[in-house]
């Protein structure tokens, strides 16, 4: 509740022992910093969302439409609870290597939620989905920063979801082109990579 109403700044480690009925020393034993505690809160929230997530009954047969619908519903939640969304995005953009495992876990949970909500898709659509998620997240971050309007963020989310309609051979060709570009830039890669 503190995080959804007041954001990261509202959460003060010194206030939590009374709420949790533990000592400050005990709190710091499990959560060495406020960021560790916030990661734990967000991870628990995302795990509960993942457990409740299923493809919507009567959803469109189009992967693009199902993905757009899910991502737009997520943006709606960000609009209703901007402080929580800001905390999640701040945590996932922290460059601190000490928090890399937590950051990766949050990203993986988000990806799993989207995949589960969208439902069946081709392997190529699964590859394109990672691009869609990153671009949709960038649109929401720009909205949060005041760089774009909600309408523009929705437009960008809808537009990037069109990548999911690309023919499989185009996605495969783009993946191969990316590999070729990398090998030209870095030299030959060992077999098996």
PDB file of C-alpha atoms in Angstrom:
ATOM      1  CA  UNK A   1       0.000   0.000   0.000  1.00  0.00           C
ATOM      2  CA  UNK A   2       2.844   2.398   0.818  1.00  0.00           C
ATOM      3  CA  UNK A   3       4.425   1.751  -2.581  1.00  0.00           C
ATOM      4  CA  UNK A   4       1.221   2.157  -4.592  1.00  0.00           C
ATOM      5  CA  UNK A   5       0.234   5.395  -2.861  1.00  0.00           C
ATOM      6  CA  UNK A   6       3.502   7.179  -2.238  1.00  0.00           C
ATOM      7  CA  UNK A   7       6.010   5.441  -4.429  1.00  0.00           C
ATOM      8  CA  UNK A   8       9.536   4.531  -3.458  1.00  0.00           C
ATOM      9  CA  UNK A   9      10.029   7.669  -1.386  1.00  0.00           C
ATOM     10  CA  UNK A  10       7.110   6.769   0.903  1.00  0.00           C
ATOM     11  CA  UNK A  11       8.818   3.549   1.921  1.00  0.00           C
ATOM     12  CA  UNK A  12      11.166   4.262   4.824  1.00  0.00           C
ATOM     13  CA  UNK A  13      13.025   1.303   6.307  1.00  0.00           C
ATOM     14  CA  UNK A  14      12.872   2.905   9.765  1.00  0.00           C
ATOM     15  CA  UNK A  15       9.036   2.888   9.661  1.00  0.00           C
ATOM     16  CA  UNK A  16       8.665  -0.769   8.714  1.00  0.00           C
ATOM     17  CA  UNK A  17       9.627  -2.625  11.917  1.00  0.00           C
ATOM     18  CA  UNK A  18       6.478  -1.388  13.670  1.00  0.00           C
ATOM     19  CA  UNK A  19       4.311  -2.455  10.715  1.00  0.00           C
ATOM     20  CA  UNK A  20       5.977  -5.852  10.402  1.00  0.00           C
ATOM     21  CA  UNK A  21       6.377  -6.359  14.148  1.00  0.00           C
ATOM     22  CA  UNK A  22      10.102  -7.108  13.817  1.00  0.00           C
ATOM     23  CA  UNK A  23      13.229  -5.243  14.814  1.00  0.00           C
ATOM     24  CA  UNK A  24      15.081  -3.029  12.364  1.00  0.00           C
ATOM     25  CA  UNK A  25      18.069  -5.389  12.659  1.00  0.00           C
ATOM     26  CA  UNK A  26      15.887  -8.349  11.629  1.00  0.00           C
ATOM     27  CA  UNK A  27      14.499  -6.373   8.708  1.00  0.00           C
ATOM     28  CA  UNK A  28      18.016  -5.506   7.499  1.00  0.00           C
ATOM     29  CA  UNK A  29      19.109  -9.140   7.877  1.00  0.00           C
ATOM     30  CA  UNK A  30      16.598 -10.152   5.193  1.00  0.00           C
ATOM     31  CA  UNK A  31      16.621  -6.930   3.169  1.00  0.00           C
ATOM     32  CA  UNK A  32      20.013  -5.193   3.257  1.00  0.00           C
ATOM     33  CA  UNK A  33      18.613  -2.147   1.448  1.00  0.00           C
ATOM     34  CA  UNK A  34      15.349  -0.521   0.485  1.00  0.00           C
ATOM     35  CA  UNK A  35      15.907  -1.732  -3.086  1.00  0.00           C
ATOM     36  CA  UNK A  36      16.084  -5.351  -1.908  1.00  0.00           C
ATOM     37  CA  UNK A  37      12.798  -4.913  -0.076  1.00  0.00           C
ATOM     38  CA  UNK A  38      11.188  -3.251  -3.102  1.00  0.00           C
ATOM     39  CA  UNK A  39      12.400  -6.061  -5.368  1.00  0.00           C
ATOM     40  CA  UNK A  40      10.845  -8.588  -2.972  1.00  0.00           C
ATOM     41  CA  UNK A  41       7.531  -6.689  -2.960  1.00  0.00           C
ATOM     42  CA  UNK A  42       7.442  -6.420  -6.752  1.00  0.00           C
ATOM     43  CA  UNK A  43       8.508 -10.036  -7.236  1.00  0.00           C
ATOM     44  CA  UNK A  44       5.785 -11.285  -4.885  1.00  0.00           C
ATOM     45  CA  UNK A  45       3.219  -9.140  -6.696  1.00  0.00           C
ATOM     46  CA  UNK A  46       4.296 -10.400 -10.137  1.00  0.00           C
ATOM     47  CA  UNK A  47       4.304 -14.023  -8.966  1.00  0.00           C
ATOM     48  CA  UNK A  48       0.717 -13.632  -7.746  1.00  0.00           C
ATOM     49  CA  UNK A  49      -0.251 -12.003 -11.065  1.00  0.00           C
ATOM     50  CA  UNK A  50       1.408 -14.866 -12.977  1.00  0.00           C
ATOM     51  CA  UNK A  51      -0.484 -17.435 -10.917  1.00  0.00           C
ATOM     52  CA  UNK A  52      -3.790 -15.736 -11.801  1.00  0.00           C
ATOM     53  CA  UNK A  53      -2.964 -15.100 -15.465  1.00  0.00           C
ATOM     54  CA  UNK A  54      -4.631 -17.142 -18.192  1.00  0.00           C
ATOM     55  CA  UNK A  55      -5.577 -16.344 -21.774  1.00  0.00           C
ATOM     56  CA  UNK A  56      -8.871 -14.452 -21.774  1.00  0.00           C
ATOM     57  CA  UNK A  57     -11.938 -16.474 -22.649  1.00  0.00           C
ATOM     58  CA  UNK A  58     -13.381 -15.377 -25.963  1.00  0.00           C
ATOM     59  CA  UNK A  59     -10.186 -13.505 -26.838  1.00  0.00           C
ATOM     60  CA  UNK A  60      -9.360 -12.727 -30.431  1.00  0.00           C
ATOM     61  CA  UNK A  61      -7.735 -15.493 -32.459  1.00  0.00           C
ATOM     62  CA  UNK A  62      -5.097 -12.924 -33.507  1.00  0.00           C
ATOM     63  CA  UNK A  63      -1.880 -12.969 -31.461  1.00  0.00           C
ATOM     64  CA  UNK A  64      -1.434  -9.272 -32.283  1.00  0.00           C
ATOM     65  CA  UNK A  65      -4.844  -8.357 -30.885  1.00  0.00           C
ATOM     66  CA  UNK A  66      -4.401 -10.494 -27.773  1.00  0.00           C
ATOM     67  CA  UNK A  67      -0.964  -8.976 -27.104  1.00  0.00           C
ATOM     68  CA  UNK A  68      -2.206  -5.429 -27.703  1.00  0.00           C
ATOM     69  CA  UNK A  69      -5.181  -6.006 -25.415  1.00  0.00           C
ATOM     70  CA  UNK A  70      -2.977  -7.309 -22.606  1.00  0.00           C
ATOM     71  CA  UNK A  71      -0.364  -4.550 -22.945  1.00  0.00           C
ATOM     72  CA  UNK A  72      -3.049  -1.855 -23.073  1.00  0.00           C
ATOM     73  CA  UNK A  73      -4.648  -3.276 -19.916  1.00  0.00           C
ATOM     74  CA  UNK A  74      -1.208  -3.089 -18.286  1.00  0.00           C
ATOM     75  CA  UNK A  75      -0.881   0.540 -19.371  1.00  0.00           C
ATOM     76  CA  UNK A  76      -4.304   1.239 -17.872  1.00  0.00           C
ATOM     77  CA  UNK A  77      -3.053  -0.164 -14.538  1.00  0.00           C
ATOM     78  CA  UNK A  78       0.037   2.058 -14.818  1.00  0.00           C
ATOM     79  CA  UNK A  79      -2.250   5.041 -15.320  1.00  0.00           C
ATOM     80  CA  UNK A  80      -4.317   4.108 -12.239  1.00  0.00           C
ATOM     81  CA  UNK A  81      -1.276   3.256 -10.062  1.00  0.00           C
ATOM     82  CA  UNK A  82       1.537   5.390 -11.492  1.00  0.00           C
ATOM     83  CA  UNK A  83       3.645   5.239  -8.324  1.00  0.00           C
ATOM     84  CA  UNK A  84       3.823   1.444  -8.387  1.00  0.00           C
ATOM     85  CA  UNK A  85       4.615   1.432 -12.112  1.00  0.00           C
ATOM     86  CA  UNK A  86       7.362   3.993 -11.513  1.00  0.00           C
ATOM     87  CA  UNK A  87       8.872   1.820  -8.766  1.00  0.00           C
ATOM     88  CA  UNK A  88       8.874  -1.246 -11.018  1.00  0.00           C
ATOM     89  CA  UNK A  89      10.463   0.640 -13.897  1.00  0.00           C
ATOM     90  CA  UNK A  90      13.040   2.255 -11.629  1.00  0.00           C
ATOM     91  CA  UNK A  91      14.042  -1.137 -10.238  1.00  0.00           C
ATOM     92  CA  UNK A  92      14.314  -2.729 -13.674  1.00  0.00           C
ATOM     93  CA  UNK A  93      16.557   0.067 -14.936  1.00  0.00           C
ATOM     94  CA  UNK A  94      19.024   0.048 -12.022  1.00  0.00           C
ATOM     95  CA  UNK A  95      22.527  -0.681 -13.306  1.00  0.00           C
ATOM     96  CA  UNK A  96      23.826  -1.947  -9.948  1.00  0.00           C
ATOM     97  CA  UNK A  97      25.411  -5.357 -10.674  1.00  0.00           C
ATOM     98  CA  UNK A  98      24.629  -6.398  -7.088  1.00  0.00           C
ATOM     99  CA  UNK A  99      20.921  -6.353  -8.025  1.00  0.00           C
ATOM    100  CA  UNK A 100      21.283  -8.038 -11.434  1.00  0.00           C
ATOM    101  CA  UNK A 101      19.657 -11.329 -10.364  1.00  0.00           C
ATOM    102  CA  UNK A 102      16.611  -9.540  -8.942  1.00  0.00           C
ATOM    103  CA  UNK A 103      16.330  -7.321 -12.021  1.00  0.00           C
ATOM    104  CA  UNK A 104      16.504 -10.362 -14.303  1.00  0.00           C
ATOM    105  CA  UNK A 105      13.865 -12.187 -12.236  1.00  0.00           C
ATOM    106  CA  UNK A 106      11.434  -9.240 -12.467  1.00  0.00           C
ATOM    107  CA  UNK A 107      11.963  -9.049 -16.234  1.00  0.00           C
ATOM    108  CA  UNK A 108      11.452 -12.784 -16.650  1.00  0.00           C
ATOM    109  CA  UNK A 109       8.250 -12.731 -14.582  1.00  0.00           C
ATOM    110  CA  UNK A 110       6.871  -9.879 -16.688  1.00  0.00           C
ATOM    111  CA  UNK A 111       7.705 -11.754 -19.898  1.00  0.00           C
ATOM    112  CA  UNK A 112       6.054 -14.946 -18.573  1.00  0.00           C
ATOM    113  CA  UNK A 113       2.921 -12.995 -17.620  1.00  0.00           C
ATOM    114  CA  UNK A 114       2.646 -11.563 -21.130  1.00  0.00           C
ATOM    115  CA  UNK A 115       3.222 -14.952 -22.780  1.00  0.00           C
ATOM    116  CA  UNK A 116       0.639 -16.626 -20.559  1.00  0.00           C
ATOM    117  CA  UNK A 117      -1.923 -13.847 -21.081  1.00  0.00           C
ATOM    118  CA  UNK A 118      -1.484 -13.836 -24.850  1.00  0.00           C
ATOM    119  CA  UNK A 119      -1.614 -17.598 -25.203  1.00  0.00           C
ATOM    120  CA  UNK A 120      -0.464 -19.785 -28.093  1.00  0.00           C
ATOM    121  CA  UNK A 121       1.839 -18.298 -30.716  1.00  0.00           C
ATOM    122  CA  UNK A 122       4.424 -19.461 -33.213  1.00  0.00           C
ATOM    123  CA  UNK A 123       8.111 -19.604 -32.222  1.00  0.00           C
ATOM    124  CA  UNK A 124       8.742 -16.608 -34.494  1.00  0.00           C
ATOM    125  CA  UNK A 125       5.985 -14.622 -32.785  1.00  0.00           C
ATOM    126  CA  UNK A 126       7.605 -15.548 -29.477  1.00  0.00           C
ATOM    127  CA  UNK A 127      10.859 -14.011 -30.720  1.00  0.00           C
ATOM    128  CA  UNK A 128       9.069 -10.879 -31.900  1.00  0.00           C
ATOM    129  CA  UNK A 129       7.218 -10.670 -28.575  1.00  0.00           C
ATOM    130  CA  UNK A 130      10.406  -9.703 -26.756  1.00  0.00           C
ATOM    131  CA  UNK A 131      10.763  -6.724 -29.122  1.00  0.00           C
ATOM    132  CA  UNK A 132       7.106  -5.825 -28.596  1.00  0.00           C
ATOM    133  CA  UNK A 133       7.465  -5.912 -24.802  1.00  0.00           C
ATOM    134  CA  UNK A 134      10.567  -3.702 -24.820  1.00  0.00           C
ATOM    135  CA  UNK A 135       8.960  -1.163 -27.164  1.00  0.00           C
ATOM    136  CA  UNK A 136       5.686  -1.111 -25.204  1.00  0.00           C
ATOM    137  CA  UNK A 137       7.642  -0.593 -21.981  1.00  0.00           C
ATOM    138  CA  UNK A 138       9.528   2.287 -23.605  1.00  0.00           C
ATOM    139  CA  UNK A 139       6.222   3.907 -24.566  1.00  0.00           C
ATOM    140  CA  UNK A 140       4.976   3.647 -20.973  1.00  0.00           C
ATOM    141  CA  UNK A 141       8.273   5.031 -19.646  1.00  0.00           C
ATOM    142  CA  UNK A 142       7.955   7.995 -22.027  1.00  0.00           C
ATOM    143  CA  UNK A 143       4.401   8.603 -20.826  1.00  0.00           C
ATOM    144  CA  UNK A 144       5.563   8.448 -17.197  1.00  0.00           C
ATOM    145  CA  UNK A 145       8.311  10.973 -17.965  1.00  0.00           C
ATOM    146  CA  UNK A 146       5.777  13.333 -19.545  1.00  0.00           C
ATOM    147  CA  UNK A 147       7.366  12.954 -22.978  1.00  0.00           C
ATOM    148  CA  UNK A 148       4.224  11.599 -24.626  1.00  0.00           C
ATOM    149  CA  UNK A 149       0.491  11.635 -24.072  1.00  0.00           C
ATOM    150  CA  UNK A 150      -1.510   8.548 -23.085  1.00  0.00           C
ATOM    151  CA  UNK A 151      -2.957   8.514 -26.608  1.00  0.00           C
ATOM    152  CA  UNK A 152       0.542   8.447 -28.131  1.00  0.00           C
ATOM    153  CA  UNK A 153       1.620   5.646 -25.756  1.00  0.00           C
ATOM    154  CA  UNK A 154      -1.456   3.587 -26.725  1.00  0.00           C
ATOM    155  CA  UNK A 155      -0.733   4.265 -30.417  1.00  0.00           C
ATOM    156  CA  UNK A 156       2.855   3.052 -30.029  1.00  0.00           C
ATOM    157  CA  UNK A 157       1.737  -0.089 -28.183  1.00  0.00           C
ATOM    158  CA  UNK A 158      -0.830  -0.874 -30.882  1.00  0.00           C
ATOM    159  CA  UNK A 159       1.683  -0.155 -33.649  1.00  0.00           C
ATOM    160  CA  UNK A 160       4.505  -2.291 -32.263  1.00  0.00           C
ATOM    161  CA  UNK A 161       2.118  -5.214 -31.797  1.00  0.00           C
ATOM    162  CA  UNK A 162       1.840  -5.309 -35.595  1.00  0.00           C
ATOM    163  CA  UNK A 163       5.276  -6.944 -35.591  1.00  0.00           C
ATOM    164  CA  UNK A 164       3.449 -10.074 -34.471  1.00  0.00           C
ATOM    165  CA  UNK A 165       1.698 -10.167 -37.858  1.00  0.00           C
ATOM    166  CA  UNK A 166       4.974 -10.359 -39.777  1.00  0.00           C
ATOM    167  CA  UNK A 167       5.398 -13.561 -41.781  1.00  0.00           C
ATOM    168  CA  UNK A 168       7.560 -16.108 -39.971  1.00  0.00           C
ATOM    169  CA  UNK A 169      10.176 -16.026 -42.723  1.00  0.00           C
ATOM    170  CA  UNK A 170      10.679 -12.255 -42.187  1.00  0.00           C
ATOM    171  CA  UNK A 171      11.335 -12.734 -38.470  1.00  0.00           C
ATOM    172  CA  UNK A 172      13.701 -15.634 -39.199  1.00  0.00           C
ATOM    173  CA  UNK A 173      15.504 -13.546 -41.837  1.00  0.00           C
ATOM    174  CA  UNK A 174      15.865 -10.616 -39.413  1.00  0.00           C
ATOM    175  CA  UNK A 175      17.279 -12.937 -36.727  1.00  0.00           C
ATOM    176  CA  UNK A 176      19.799 -14.300 -39.226  1.00  0.00           C
ATOM    177  CA  UNK A 177      20.712 -10.778 -40.380  1.00  0.00           C
ATOM    178  CA  UNK A 178      21.337  -9.792 -36.754  1.00  0.00           C
ATOM    179  CA  UNK A 179      23.648 -12.805 -36.326  1.00  0.00           C
ATOM    180  CA  UNK A 180      25.518 -11.952 -39.536  1.00  0.00           C
ATOM    181  CA  UNK A 181      25.918  -8.331 -38.463  1.00  0.00           C
ATOM    182  CA  UNK A 182      27.335  -9.474 -35.140  1.00  0.00           C
ATOM    183  CA  UNK A 183      29.809 -11.877 -36.744  1.00  0.00           C
ATOM    184  CA  UNK A 184      30.988  -9.175 -39.165  1.00  0.00           C
ATOM    185  CA  UNK A 185      31.493  -6.778 -36.257  1.00  0.00           C
ATOM    186  CA  UNK A 186      33.177  -9.246 -33.887  1.00  0.00           C
ATOM    187  CA  UNK A 187      34.666 -11.897 -36.158  1.00  0.00           C
ATOM    188  CA  UNK A 188      33.708 -15.553 -36.430  1.00  0.00           C
ATOM    189  CA  UNK A 189      31.810 -17.090 -33.522  1.00  0.00           C
ATOM    190  CA  UNK A 190      32.671 -20.488 -32.090  1.00  0.00           C
ATOM    191  CA  UNK A 191      30.573 -23.397 -33.303  1.00  0.00           C
ATOM    192  CA  UNK A 192      27.464 -23.963 -31.240  1.00  0.00           C
ATOM    193  CA  UNK A 193      26.709 -20.301 -30.504  1.00  0.00           C
TER     194      UNK A 193
END
